[in-house]
Every structure is written in C-alpha cells, then in structure tokens.
Short mmCIF file of C-alpha atoms in Angstrom, two decimals:
data_model
loop_
_atom_site.label_atom_id
_atom_site.label_comp_id
_atom_site.label_asym_id
_atom_site.label_seq_id
_atom_site.Cartn_x
_atom_site.Cartn_y
_atom_site.Cartn_z
CA MET A 1 -1.47 -54.96 71.81
CA PHE A 2 -0.20 -58.53 71.74
CA ASN A 3 -1.28 -59.13 68.15
CA ARG A 4 0.81 -56.27 66.78
CA THR A 5 3.32 -57.34 64.19
CA PRO A 6 6.97 -57.27 65.25
CA ILE A 7 8.84 -54.08 64.42
CA ALA A 8 10.55 -54.35 61.03
CA PRO A 9 14.22 -53.36 60.83
CA LEU A 10 13.58 -50.05 59.04
CA GLU A 11 10.19 -49.19 60.50
CA TYR A 12 11.31 -45.83 61.77
CA THR A 13 7.88 -44.66 62.90
CA ARG A 14 7.90 -47.23 65.68
CA LYS A 15 11.49 -46.83 66.86
CA LEU A 16 12.30 -43.80 68.97
CA TRP A 17 15.99 -43.66 68.09
CA MET A 18 15.21 -43.90 64.39
CA ARG A 19 12.64 -41.14 64.67
CA SER A 20 15.19 -38.95 66.41
CA TRP A 21 17.69 -39.81 63.69
CA VAL A 22 15.22 -38.72 61.01
CA GLY A 23 14.49 -35.56 62.98
CA LEU A 24 18.18 -34.75 63.32
CA THR A 25 18.75 -35.38 59.63
CA MET A 26 15.96 -32.97 58.74
CA LEU A 27 17.38 -30.44 61.16
CA PHE A 28 20.85 -30.86 59.67
CA LEU A 29 19.46 -30.35 56.17
CA TYR A 30 17.18 -27.43 56.88
CA ALA A 31 18.80 -25.59 59.78
CA PRO A 32 21.17 -23.58 57.54
CA LEU A 33 18.23 -22.45 55.40
CA ILE A 34 16.17 -21.53 58.44
CA VAL A 35 19.08 -19.62 60.00
CA LEU A 36 19.61 -17.80 56.73
CA MET A 37 15.94 -16.84 56.55
CA VAL A 38 15.70 -15.81 60.21
CA PHE A 39 18.80 -13.63 60.02
CA SER A 40 17.42 -11.81 56.98
CA PHE A 41 15.16 -10.08 59.53
CA ASN A 42 18.04 -9.30 61.91
CA ASP A 43 18.51 -5.66 62.72
CA SER A 44 22.29 -5.77 62.64
CA LYS A 45 24.94 -5.26 60.02
CA ARG A 46 26.85 -8.26 61.22
CA ASN A 47 25.18 -11.56 60.83
CA VAL A 48 26.18 -13.04 64.16
CA VAL A 49 23.97 -11.94 67.04
CA TRP A 50 20.21 -11.33 66.99
CA LYS A 51 19.56 -7.64 67.53
CA GLY A 52 15.85 -7.36 66.76
CA PHE A 53 13.35 -7.58 63.91
CA THR A 54 13.52 -5.44 60.79
CA LEU A 55 12.46 -5.51 57.15
CA LYS A 56 14.96 -2.88 56.10
CA TYR A 57 17.33 -5.34 54.44
CA TYR A 58 14.52 -6.49 52.17
CA GLU A 59 13.98 -2.88 51.23
CA LYS A 60 17.69 -2.49 50.70
CA ALA A 61 17.95 -5.65 48.61
CA LEU A 62 14.98 -4.65 46.47
CA ASN A 63 16.47 -1.19 46.00
CA ASN A 64 19.85 -2.62 45.04
CA ASP A 65 19.59 -2.23 41.29
CA SER A 66 22.43 -4.54 40.37
CA LEU A 67 21.05 -7.28 42.64
CA VAL A 68 17.55 -6.97 41.18
CA GLU A 69 19.02 -6.92 37.70
CA ALA A 70 20.94 -10.11 38.47
CA LEU A 71 17.76 -11.73 39.80
CA VAL A 72 15.82 -10.75 36.68
CA ASN A 73 18.65 -12.11 34.53
CA SER A 74 18.63 -15.38 36.44
CA LEU A 75 14.88 -15.80 36.16
CA THR A 76 14.92 -14.95 32.46
CA ILE A 77 17.70 -17.41 31.73
CA ALA A 78 16.02 -20.10 33.83
CA ALA A 79 12.67 -19.59 32.08
CA LEU A 80 14.19 -19.68 28.59
CA ALA A 81 16.45 -22.63 29.39
CA THR A 82 13.49 -24.51 30.90
CA ILE A 83 11.24 -24.02 27.89
CA VAL A 84 13.88 -25.01 25.36
CA SER A 85 15.16 -27.94 27.47
CA LEU A 86 11.63 -29.19 27.90
CA VAL A 87 11.01 -29.28 24.16
CA ILE A 88 14.40 -30.75 23.19
CA GLY A 89 14.49 -33.14 26.15
CA ALA A 90 10.97 -34.48 25.63
CA LEU A 91 11.48 -34.89 21.89
CA ALA A 92 14.80 -36.65 22.43
CA ALA A 93 13.22 -38.98 24.98
CA VAL A 94 10.30 -39.84 22.71
CA ALA A 95 12.64 -40.39 19.74
CA LEU A 96 14.94 -42.68 21.74
CA TRP A 97 11.97 -44.57 23.14
CA ARG A 98 10.08 -45.02 19.91
CA PHE A 99 12.65 -45.57 17.18
CA ARG A 100 15.46 -47.95 16.52
CA PHE A 101 18.33 -46.52 14.51
CA PRO A 102 22.05 -47.12 14.01
CA PHE A 103 24.35 -45.85 16.79
CA LYS A 104 21.41 -45.33 19.13
CA GLY A 105 23.53 -46.31 22.14
CA LEU A 106 26.15 -43.80 21.13
CA VAL A 107 23.56 -41.04 20.76
CA GLU A 108 22.14 -41.85 24.17
CA GLY A 109 25.55 -41.87 25.79
CA THR A 110 26.59 -38.61 24.16
CA MET A 111 23.37 -36.99 25.26
CA SER A 112 24.02 -37.66 28.92
CA LEU A 113 27.60 -36.38 28.70
CA PRO A 114 26.72 -32.94 30.09
CA ILE A 115 25.50 -34.69 33.25
CA ILE A 116 28.69 -36.70 33.67
CA VAL A 117 31.34 -34.18 32.63
CA PRO A 118 32.54 -32.08 35.59
CA GLU A 119 30.92 -28.67 35.56
CA ILE A 120 34.22 -26.90 35.62
CA CYS A 121 35.24 -28.60 32.35
CA LEU A 122 31.95 -27.66 30.74
CA GLY A 123 32.42 -24.10 31.95
CA VAL A 124 35.90 -23.85 30.46
CA ALA A 125 34.71 -25.54 27.27
CA PHE A 126 31.96 -22.98 26.87
CA LEU A 127 34.35 -20.13 27.60
CA ILE A 128 36.70 -21.32 24.86
CA PHE A 129 33.83 -22.09 22.48
CA PHE A 130 32.17 -18.69 22.76
CA ALA A 131 35.56 -16.96 22.45
CA LYS A 132 36.45 -19.02 19.37
CA VAL A 133 33.17 -18.35 17.56
CA ASP A 134 33.46 -14.73 18.59
CA TRP A 135 30.00 -14.72 20.16
CA PRO A 136 28.74 -11.11 20.30
CA THR A 137 28.76 -9.68 23.82
CA ASP A 138 27.30 -6.24 23.14
CA LEU A 139 23.76 -7.31 22.31
CA PRO A 140 20.76 -5.64 23.96
CA TRP A 141 18.92 -7.39 26.80
CA PRO A 142 17.76 -10.19 26.75
CA LEU A 143 19.81 -11.27 23.72
CA ASN A 144 23.00 -10.68 25.72
CA LEU A 145 21.95 -13.63 27.89
CA SER A 146 22.02 -16.02 24.94
CA ALA A 147 25.46 -17.47 25.67
CA ILE A 148 24.53 -18.34 29.27
CA THR A 149 21.14 -19.63 28.17
CA ILE A 150 22.70 -21.92 25.57
CA ALA A 151 25.13 -23.24 28.16
CA HIS A 152 22.27 -23.85 30.60
CA ILE A 153 20.16 -25.65 27.99
CA THR A 154 23.11 -27.96 27.34
CA PHE A 155 23.20 -29.27 30.89
CA CYS A 156 19.44 -29.00 31.59
CA PHE A 157 17.91 -30.92 28.69
CA PRO A 158 19.54 -34.29 29.46
CA PHE A 159 17.82 -34.21 32.85
CA VAL A 160 14.45 -33.57 31.21
CA ALA A 161 15.14 -36.36 28.70
CA MET A 162 16.07 -38.74 31.52
CA VAL A 163 12.93 -38.07 33.53
CA VAL A 164 10.64 -38.28 30.50
CA ARG A 165 12.34 -41.47 29.31
CA ALA A 166 11.74 -43.10 32.68
CA ARG A 167 8.08 -42.15 32.52
CA LEU A 168 7.72 -43.44 28.96
CA ALA A 169 8.90 -46.86 30.07
CA SER A 170 5.58 -47.29 31.86
CA PHE A 171 3.48 -46.28 28.84
CA ASN A 172 1.20 -48.95 27.42
CA LYS A 173 1.77 -48.76 23.67
CA GLU A 174 -1.61 -50.33 23.08
CA GLU A 175 -3.18 -47.07 24.33
CA GLU A 176 -1.60 -45.23 21.42
CA GLU A 177 -2.69 -47.96 19.02
CA ALA A 178 -6.20 -47.78 20.47
CA ALA A 179 -6.24 -44.04 19.79
CA LYS A 180 -5.22 -44.57 16.17
CA ASP A 181 -7.67 -47.44 15.89
CA LEU A 182 -10.41 -45.03 17.00
CA GLY A 183 -9.42 -42.69 14.22
CA ALA A 184 -6.80 -40.42 15.77
CA THR A 185 -4.03 -39.04 13.58
CA GLU A 186 -0.42 -39.39 14.73
CA TRP A 187 -0.57 -35.87 16.13
CA GLN A 188 -3.89 -36.41 17.94
CA ALA A 189 -2.63 -39.65 19.47
CA PHE A 190 0.49 -37.83 20.65
CA ARG A 191 -1.42 -34.87 22.08
CA ASP A 192 -4.37 -36.68 23.64
CA VAL A 193 -2.78 -39.91 24.83
CA LEU A 194 1.01 -39.82 25.03
CA LEU A 195 1.36 -36.24 26.22
CA PRO A 196 -1.02 -36.63 29.19
CA HIS A 197 0.92 -39.73 30.20
CA ILE A 198 4.26 -37.91 30.26
CA ARG A 199 2.84 -34.69 31.76
CA PRO A 200 4.02 -35.45 35.32
CA ALA A 201 7.51 -36.07 33.94
CA LEU A 202 7.36 -32.81 32.00
CA VAL A 203 6.42 -30.91 35.16
CA ALA A 204 9.16 -32.66 37.14
CA GLY A 205 11.66 -32.11 34.33
CA ALA A 206 10.74 -28.44 34.04
CA LEU A 207 11.16 -27.93 37.77
CA LEU A 208 14.48 -29.71 37.68
CA ALA A 209 15.69 -27.65 34.72
CA PHE A 210 14.46 -24.41 36.28
CA THR A 211 16.18 -24.98 39.61
CA LEU A 212 19.38 -26.30 38.02
CA SER A 213 19.56 -23.22 35.82
CA LEU A 214 18.57 -20.80 38.57
CA ASP A 215 21.29 -21.83 41.00
CA ASP A 216 24.06 -22.74 38.58
CA PHE A 217 27.25 -20.97 39.48
CA VAL A 218 30.26 -22.69 37.90
CA ILE A 219 29.22 -22.76 34.24
CA THR A 220 27.56 -19.35 34.48
CA PHE A 221 30.69 -17.87 36.02
CA PHE A 222 32.65 -18.82 32.90
CA THR A 223 30.03 -17.66 30.41
CA SER A 224 28.83 -14.43 32.00
CA GLY A 225 30.22 -11.04 31.18
CA PRO A 226 30.16 -7.76 33.12
CA ASP A 227 26.66 -6.98 31.80
CA THR A 228 25.26 -10.44 32.29
CA ILE A 229 25.63 -11.11 35.99
CA THR A 230 23.25 -13.74 37.36
CA PHE A 231 21.97 -13.97 40.90
CA PRO A 232 24.37 -16.65 42.18
CA VAL A 233 27.33 -14.86 40.61
CA LYS A 234 26.17 -11.57 42.14
CA VAL A 235 25.72 -13.13 45.58
CA TYR A 236 29.20 -14.61 45.29
CA SER A 237 30.65 -11.21 44.55
CA MET A 238 28.76 -9.68 47.50
CA VAL A 239 29.86 -12.42 49.88
CA ARG A 240 33.48 -11.82 49.01
CA PHE A 241 33.30 -8.62 51.04
CA SER A 242 30.94 -9.67 53.84
CA VAL A 243 27.74 -11.63 54.37
CA THR A 244 25.28 -8.86 55.08
CA PRO A 245 21.60 -9.44 55.93
CA GLU A 246 20.93 -8.03 52.48
CA VAL A 247 22.32 -11.23 50.97
CA ASN A 248 20.15 -13.20 53.36
CA ALA A 249 17.09 -11.23 52.32
CA ALA A 250 17.79 -11.75 48.63
CA SER A 251 18.36 -15.46 49.20
CA THR A 252 15.13 -15.74 51.17
CA ILE A 253 13.23 -14.20 48.27
CA LEU A 254 14.80 -16.76 45.95
CA ILE A 255 13.94 -19.64 48.31
CA LEU A 256 10.33 -18.47 48.62
CA LEU A 257 10.09 -18.13 44.87
CA THR A 258 11.29 -21.70 44.35
CA VAL A 259 8.96 -23.06 47.04
CA ILE A 260 5.96 -21.24 45.57
CA LEU A 261 6.77 -22.48 42.07
CA THR A 262 7.10 -26.05 43.31
CA PHE A 263 3.84 -25.72 45.18
CA ILE A 264 2.04 -24.47 42.07
CA ALA A 265 3.53 -27.26 39.97
CA LEU A 266 2.40 -29.89 42.47
CA LYS A 267 -1.02 -28.28 42.71
CA LEU A 268 -1.36 -28.32 38.92
CA GLN A 269 -0.84 -32.06 38.90
CA GLY A 270 -3.10 -32.32 41.94
CA VAL A 271 -6.36 -34.23 42.08
CA LYS A 272 -6.33 -35.47 38.52
CA GLY A 273 -2.86 -36.86 38.95
CA ILE A 274 -4.01 -38.94 41.89
CA ALA A 275 -7.09 -40.22 40.07
CA GLU A 276 -4.91 -41.29 37.17
CA THR A 277 -2.56 -43.31 39.30
CA HIS A 278 -3.32 -46.89 38.53
CA MET B 1 -26.07 -64.36 12.06
CA THR B 2 -27.70 -64.76 8.69
CA GLN B 3 -27.34 -61.33 7.18
CA ALA B 4 -26.52 -60.82 3.52
CA GLN B 5 -23.86 -63.45 2.89
CA GLN B 6 -21.24 -61.26 1.29
CA PRO B 7 -17.66 -61.13 2.51
CA ILE B 8 -17.03 -57.99 4.53
CA ILE B 9 -13.37 -58.87 4.59
CA GLN B 10 -11.42 -60.56 1.87
CA ILE B 11 -7.88 -61.54 2.67
CA ARG B 12 -6.08 -62.30 -0.57
CA ASN B 13 -2.73 -64.14 -0.50
CA VAL B 14 -1.49 -62.10 2.41
CA SER B 15 2.03 -62.64 3.74
CA LYS B 16 3.92 -60.78 6.40
CA ARG B 17 7.64 -61.10 6.96
CA PHE B 18 9.68 -59.51 9.71
CA GLY B 19 13.22 -59.72 8.37
CA LYS B 20 13.79 -63.41 7.79
CA VAL B 21 10.85 -64.54 9.89
CA THR B 22 7.62 -65.25 8.06
CA ALA B 23 4.77 -64.56 10.50
CA VAL B 24 1.92 -64.96 8.02
CA ASP B 25 2.41 -67.05 4.90
CA ASN B 26 0.10 -66.59 1.93
CA ILE B 27 -3.23 -66.62 3.75
CA SER B 28 -6.54 -66.19 1.96
CA LEU B 29 -9.77 -65.91 3.92
CA ASP B 30 -13.28 -64.59 3.45
CA ILE B 31 -15.19 -63.31 6.42
CA LEU B 32 -18.89 -62.75 5.97
CA ALA B 33 -20.95 -59.95 7.47
CA GLY B 34 -22.37 -60.97 10.82
CA GLU B 35 -19.88 -63.76 11.29
CA PHE B 36 -18.17 -64.55 14.59
CA PHE B 37 -14.83 -65.64 13.25
CA VAL B 38 -12.39 -67.23 15.67
CA LEU B 39 -8.67 -67.48 14.98
CA LEU B 40 -7.05 -70.35 16.82
CA GLY B 41 -3.54 -71.62 17.07
CA PRO B 42 -0.47 -71.97 19.23
CA SER B 43 1.43 -68.84 20.20
CA GLY B 44 3.56 -67.47 17.38
CA CYS B 45 1.28 -68.96 14.71
CA GLY B 46 0.57 -65.52 13.21
CA LYS B 47 -2.98 -64.97 14.43
CA THR B 48 -2.24 -61.68 16.20
CA THR B 49 -0.17 -60.49 13.22
CA LEU B 50 -3.10 -61.27 10.92
CA LEU B 51 -5.44 -59.35 13.21
CA ARG B 52 -3.04 -56.41 13.35
CA MET B 53 -2.87 -56.36 9.56
CA ILE B 54 -6.65 -56.17 9.37
CA ALA B 55 -6.59 -53.30 11.89
CA GLY B 56 -3.81 -51.57 9.98
CA PHE B 57 -1.03 -51.68 12.57
CA GLU B 58 1.04 -53.90 10.29
CA MET B 59 1.16 -53.62 6.53
CA PRO B 60 1.23 -56.88 4.57
CA THR B 61 4.48 -57.67 2.77
CA GLU B 62 2.40 -59.24 0.00
CA GLY B 63 -1.25 -59.62 -0.82
CA GLN B 64 -4.39 -57.60 -0.33
CA ILE B 65 -6.80 -56.91 2.50
CA ILE B 66 -10.16 -55.83 1.15
CA ILE B 67 -12.59 -54.40 3.66
CA ASP B 68 -16.14 -53.80 2.50
CA GLY B 69 -15.12 -53.87 -1.14
CA GLN B 70 -12.18 -51.48 -0.80
CA ASP B 71 -8.52 -52.44 -0.90
CA MET B 72 -7.25 -51.27 2.48
CA SER B 73 -3.90 -53.08 2.48
CA LEU B 74 -1.89 -49.89 2.90
CA VAL B 75 -4.47 -47.68 4.59
CA PRO B 76 -3.41 -46.50 8.09
CA PRO B 77 -5.44 -47.74 11.09
CA ASN B 78 -7.20 -44.42 11.70
CA LYS B 79 -8.80 -44.58 8.25
CA ARG B 80 -10.27 -48.08 8.54
CA PRO B 81 -13.88 -48.87 9.47
CA VAL B 82 -12.60 -51.39 11.97
CA ASN B 83 -12.20 -51.19 15.73
CA MET B 84 -10.05 -53.34 17.91
CA VAL B 85 -10.29 -54.48 21.52
CA PHE B 86 -6.87 -54.99 23.03
CA GLN B 87 -5.45 -57.50 25.44
CA SER B 88 -4.42 -54.75 27.87
CA TYR B 89 -7.81 -52.93 27.56
CA ALA B 90 -5.98 -49.74 26.46
CA VAL B 91 -8.58 -47.44 27.95
CA PHE B 92 -7.10 -43.98 28.45
CA PRO B 93 -6.19 -43.74 32.14
CA HIS B 94 -6.28 -39.94 32.32
CA MET B 95 -9.89 -39.70 31.16
CA ASN B 96 -12.98 -40.91 32.94
CA VAL B 97 -15.25 -43.49 31.36
CA THR B 98 -17.51 -40.94 29.65
CA GLU B 99 -14.54 -39.02 28.24
CA ASN B 100 -13.06 -42.28 26.97
CA LEU B 101 -16.28 -42.96 25.11
CA ASN B 102 -16.83 -39.45 23.76
CA LEU B 103 -13.40 -38.23 22.65
CA ALA B 104 -13.12 -40.08 19.34
CA GLN B 105 -16.81 -39.64 18.52
CA ILE B 106 -16.45 -35.87 18.80
CA LYS B 107 -12.99 -35.42 17.31
CA VAL B 108 -13.07 -38.10 14.62
CA LEU B 109 -16.69 -38.56 13.65
CA GLY B 110 -17.55 -34.92 14.30
CA ARG B 111 -20.58 -35.75 16.42
CA SER B 112 -21.95 -33.05 18.68
CA VAL B 113 -21.18 -33.38 22.38
CA ASP B 114 -24.81 -34.27 23.09
CA ASP B 115 -24.96 -36.90 20.35
CA ALA B 116 -21.68 -38.42 21.46
CA LYS B 117 -22.82 -38.49 25.05
CA ALA B 118 -26.13 -40.12 24.19
CA ARG B 119 -24.49 -42.74 22.02
CA GLY B 120 -21.73 -43.32 24.60
CA LEU B 121 -24.21 -43.84 27.41
CA LYS B 122 -26.25 -46.21 25.27
CA MET B 123 -23.17 -48.33 24.64
CA LEU B 124 -22.19 -48.14 28.28
CA ASP B 125 -25.63 -49.40 29.19
CA ARG B 126 -25.19 -52.21 26.71
CA VAL B 127 -22.07 -53.42 28.52
CA GLY B 128 -23.77 -52.90 31.88
CA LEU B 129 -21.55 -50.12 33.24
CA MET B 130 -23.89 -47.15 33.43
CA VAL B 131 -23.22 -46.69 37.15
CA HIS B 132 -19.52 -46.24 36.50
CA LYS B 133 -19.76 -43.51 33.86
CA ASP B 134 -17.90 -40.94 35.93
CA LYS B 135 -15.15 -43.18 37.22
CA PHE B 136 -11.55 -43.30 36.08
CA PRO B 137 -10.20 -46.57 34.64
CA GLY B 138 -7.93 -46.93 37.68
CA GLN B 139 -11.05 -47.28 39.83
CA LEU B 140 -12.45 -50.16 37.76
CA SER B 141 -11.62 -53.86 37.66
CA GLY B 142 -9.92 -55.36 34.62
CA GLY B 143 -13.19 -56.85 33.39
CA GLN B 144 -14.95 -53.51 33.72
CA GLN B 145 -12.12 -51.73 31.90
CA GLN B 146 -12.33 -54.23 29.07
CA ARG B 147 -16.08 -53.64 28.83
CA VAL B 148 -15.44 -49.89 28.68
CA ALA B 149 -13.02 -50.58 25.82
CA ILE B 150 -15.71 -52.59 24.02
CA ALA B 151 -18.28 -49.82 24.57
CA ARG B 152 -15.75 -47.27 23.30
CA ALA B 153 -15.21 -49.28 20.11
CA LEU B 154 -18.97 -49.78 19.68
CA ALA B 155 -19.63 -46.07 20.03
CA MET B 156 -17.69 -45.57 16.79
CA SER B 157 -20.30 -47.67 14.95
CA PRO B 158 -17.70 -49.99 13.43
CA LYS B 159 -18.52 -52.39 10.62
CA LEU B 160 -16.27 -54.94 12.14
CA MET B 161 -14.72 -55.55 15.52
CA LEU B 162 -11.44 -57.25 16.22
CA PHE B 163 -10.65 -58.85 19.57
CA ASP B 164 -7.04 -59.64 20.40
CA GLU B 165 -7.16 -62.09 23.32
CA PRO B 166 -9.57 -59.82 25.19
CA THR B 167 -9.71 -61.99 28.30
CA SER B 168 -6.15 -63.24 28.63
CA ALA B 169 -5.05 -60.43 30.98
CA LEU B 170 -8.06 -60.91 33.25
CA ASP B 171 -8.41 -62.74 36.54
CA PRO B 172 -10.40 -65.93 35.93
CA GLU B 173 -13.47 -64.71 37.81
CA LEU B 174 -13.71 -61.62 35.55
CA VAL B 175 -13.55 -63.47 32.22
CA GLY B 176 -17.25 -64.34 32.23
CA GLU B 177 -18.54 -60.75 32.21
CA VAL B 178 -16.48 -59.87 29.11
CA LEU B 179 -17.47 -63.04 27.28
CA LYS B 180 -21.12 -62.29 28.04
CA VAL B 181 -20.82 -58.88 26.38
CA MET B 182 -19.16 -60.49 23.36
CA ARG B 183 -21.86 -63.13 23.16
CA ASP B 184 -24.56 -60.43 23.22
CA LEU B 185 -22.76 -58.57 20.46
CA ALA B 186 -22.59 -61.72 18.34
CA GLN B 187 -26.27 -62.27 18.82
CA GLY B 188 -26.88 -58.67 17.77
CA GLY B 189 -25.26 -59.45 14.40
CA MET B 190 -21.91 -57.67 14.83
CA THR B 191 -19.13 -59.03 12.63
CA MET B 192 -16.29 -60.07 14.91
CA ILE B 193 -12.87 -61.56 14.40
CA VAL B 194 -11.61 -62.95 17.66
CA VAL B 195 -8.28 -64.32 18.78
CA THR B 196 -8.97 -66.21 21.97
CA HIS B 197 -7.87 -69.08 24.11
CA GLU B 198 -11.36 -69.50 25.57
CA MET B 199 -12.12 -72.66 23.62
CA GLY B 200 -15.44 -73.45 25.30
CA PHE B 201 -16.66 -69.98 24.41
CA ALA B 202 -15.37 -70.24 20.85
CA ARG B 203 -17.04 -73.59 20.39
CA GLU B 204 -20.35 -72.25 21.61
CA VAL B 205 -20.49 -68.84 19.94
CA ALA B 206 -18.30 -68.96 16.82
CA SER B 207 -19.82 -69.27 13.40
CA LYS B 208 -16.49 -70.19 11.89
CA VAL B 209 -13.15 -71.26 13.31
CA CYS B 210 -9.81 -71.01 11.59
CA PHE B 211 -6.79 -72.91 12.86
CA LEU B 212 -3.45 -71.32 12.04
CA TYR B 213 -0.09 -72.98 12.35
CA GLU B 214 3.25 -71.40 11.45
CA GLY B 215 1.53 -68.62 9.54
CA VAL B 216 -0.58 -70.93 7.40
CA VAL B 217 -4.30 -71.76 7.56
CA HIS B 218 -4.38 -75.43 8.45
CA GLU B 219 -8.05 -75.95 8.86
CA GLU B 220 -11.14 -73.81 8.58
CA GLY B 221 -14.76 -74.65 9.25
CA PRO B 222 -17.71 -74.51 11.61
CA PRO B 223 -16.82 -75.04 15.27
CA ALA B 224 -18.56 -78.39 15.44
CA GLN B 225 -16.21 -79.69 12.80
CA ILE B 226 -12.99 -78.12 14.09
CA PHE B 227 -13.58 -79.07 17.70
CA GLY B 228 -15.54 -82.28 17.12
CA ASP B 229 -13.89 -83.81 14.11
CA PRO B 230 -10.64 -82.07 13.18
CA LYS B 231 -9.21 -83.33 9.93
CA GLN B 232 -5.63 -82.25 10.40
CA GLU B 233 -3.12 -83.90 12.68
CA ARG B 234 -1.80 -80.53 13.93
CA THR B 235 -5.29 -79.34 14.86
CA ARG B 236 -5.89 -82.54 16.79
CA ALA B 237 -2.56 -82.19 18.61
CA PHE B 238 -3.29 -78.56 19.49
CA LEU B 239 -6.79 -79.32 20.78
CA LYS B 240 -5.46 -82.26 22.76
CA ARG B 241 -3.01 -79.99 24.54
CA ILE B 242 -5.80 -77.51 25.25
CA ILE B 243 -8.02 -80.25 26.66
CA GLU B 244 -5.16 -81.48 28.82
CA ALA B 245 -4.76 -77.92 30.12
CA GLY B 246 -8.44 -78.04 31.07
CA ARG B 247 -9.59 -75.20 28.83
CA LEU B 248 -12.16 -77.08 26.79
#
C-alpha cells in the first residue's frame, strides 16, 4: 500500500466525495428520463402516484393514429435529412480540407451560420422564405415534408461537416499518395483510403444529424403545416392539455429507438474500429 | 548492379517553380537500370521535389522526365511504372498487412486473389515479416510498417523504386532493419532512387551519389568520390556538417 502514488486532484475513482458527485450528476441527468419511462407503465390517468403496472398506454399510443403519423413523419424527415446532410456535409468538409480557393474563410464561416444563429430566427426565416416562394403545401406524402426536411438539412449538415473536418485533420496525406502511387484512380483512392478513414466521423455525424432532426421543435414548429405534424410538435400539442401516460409511452418508444440506433452504429464500428486505432 | 547500361530514367532540363520559389532548377540526370542512386543535400535543396516529380505527384514546370523510353512528364502517378516508399510509411491503417499487399495487385494489375496472395506473401517473406501477415499496421513497429510498405511496393513489380527519407521517422534502433531490406534489394538489382540522411549507408551501398544545392546538381559521381574527395566547396561544407553531427 505504501508505494501507491498520491491521489491526483481529479482522480475521482479514488475519492469518495468525487465518486458521489459523479453519481449524483448521473442521477440528475438521467432521473427525469427514468421517471418518464417508469410512469409510462403506470396504471393511472394522472401521472403523479404509482397505481400499478400496465401496458395499456402503449396500446393507446400505438392506436393513436395522429401520434403514429407524427412519429412516421419525424422518422422520415430525420432519415432524409441525415442522408442529404451526410453527403453535403462530407463533401463540404473534404472540399474545405483539400482545396485552397479565394474567400475560403468566408465560405467556412457562412457554412457554420446555421449552428450559430438562434433557432428561433432560423425558424422565422424559413417561415418567411417558404411563404415568399409560395412553397406548395398540398403535395402528397412524403413530398409534403420537403419544407421541413430542407430546413432540417440546413442546420444538420454543418454539424456533419464539422465532425468530418475534425477527423480529416488526422489523415496522413501520404496514404492517399501511396494509393495513387500503387495505381489507384482518384475515385479509388477516395473510396478505399480516405472514406474508411472518415467512416467513424460519418457515423458520428449521421447520428448527430438524425437526433438533431428527430427532436427539433422550434424550426419544425415554424415550417410544419396541419398535415405535416412531427413527433415533438405533436407531443407539445398533447402536453398542452395534460401529460398523460400515453405521452410517456410514446416518448419511451422514441428513447428506445434512439438507444437502439446508437447501439447499432457503435456495433458497426466495433472490432475493426478498435484495431484501426493507432 | 551491372545490368544493361541504359538509362531507365532520363531527366531532361527539369525545373519546378512554386510561385516565385524555384525548387528545382534545370536539372538533367541519367539513372541507369540497376543503379542505387542517392540524392543528397541540405533540406530545401529540391531533392524531395525531384523525387515527387519522378513519382508524378508534382508536374515539372519545364523539361522532360523520360521513364523507360517514354515521356512521362505529365502522366499522373497511378499510370507510372514507379513505386514510392514514403517517410511516414503510408500503409493503410484500416487494412491488415495481407490486405495492404493485395489490394492494388487485384484492383490495378487485375491479378487473381490467389496470385496476389502468393506474390504478396513472397514479398512479405523477403522483408522478413511473414509472421505478421494478419496484423494491422497499428500493431506493428515503425520499422515493420516501413518494411510492409516496401513489400507492398515490390508486389507491384515496379521497374523503379523511390525512397523518400524512408528511415527519418524511425526510432534509431529500428533504422537498421529497413536499411537491411534496402541493401538486399540493391543487391538483387532493383533500380532505386533514394533520398536519405543515412550517409554511412549511402556511402556503402550507393552506385552513384548526386549532391543537390538550391535546386541545382552541384556534384555527381560514385560515392567514393563524393564522400572521399568532393570537388565542390558546398559539398565539402555539407559533408563536414554531417560528420560533425556524427552521421558519417
């Protein structure tokens, strides 16, 4: 025992009070989610006292057509926004990393504007924009989601670009040159060497874009119409009357969905990702 | 090292300018098949730029680079019968050693998987890394990674190999293993153009040494002459600094 190193200032694993602090922080962060999930099984119309276990609110939520429709809308928008953001974001990142051109700083700054500008301003801007261009609102599903999807892409792709850019900074350009030296075309070098390097960033960026899109309320609120309600907007309208266990159940489904998706994404990177770390 | 004495590379009045900076200034050189050609010079003298022009990563501003009788001055790197070994090894970290060796053979040369594998393993054996064929680069030392890179280049059956300071990123105790592989290659008759700061090695193995200074060839000749009896003042000054640094 006497040859143990002295406890470092932030070595929380060896300080009881710091461990408790970490524990309390976790509790503070996750307790609301856990309460929400637990009360989705509560056999009571009011969400205050535990009255017993039931699954009926899940049944109710899944039979609530407008809620399911909102969920499907949200997932569709999130999927579309993620795919497009991923392509635009990754291409923008690679372009900014590889090339030098006039006004590059300006382009970079402008690109991250959607991250900096307050959401409410973006929301209003989109509202005015879509009204001004007279964007059609009576299109069939899923084309009627285009306005929201475009808005979501606008604030999602800078995040993808940012993450990919950070990853590119650690890329050894000689690897790409080696590929070309071995006979690879530009496209082959991109696909077989650069793309695998940025893959973790693409997965992270996609997850980020998907979650940002899925739970966006402010911008969606300004761009959605009566036929294009998304899940957060729907939950908001339900909560205005009362927080029923049905809302809890729906939220739990959403949480589970996000957790499962994250799990799959991490798993996909899995063993190979660790072996690559160097 | 006495194969048919015809130049495999002819560098004809080649210059390279980056904006107002002249990196390589009107250089002409002949490199014979089977030669171990060492480029020497202080940093910024243009030796890496010259090497990169031979590989095709830089295009000459003026002049011609003729490889094996063909003018390749403007041919992109993937179309040249030349393979380069990089300072940072540049093995692909997301592929294991075997995949590193096979990929280009299959996709570029169109070899069958079996052929590529056989050739890859043969080259791996040549650099003494057979036991590591299934490992990822991250699991290998710098010296081993550099040997994988050499094996990968060899697997492409190049006519000429370029080495851009292949040992300068290595820990001192790992330099020897890479130099040994290069020495074996030289003895096997491979044509090699090498930029290196390993003067002792260059003196021992090189068939010709070329001293560059400010983008110009200052002195060219057999190693015994360049190292033993340099004619130019600049060469003498450079070698003196190297000796003082204990590298010769």
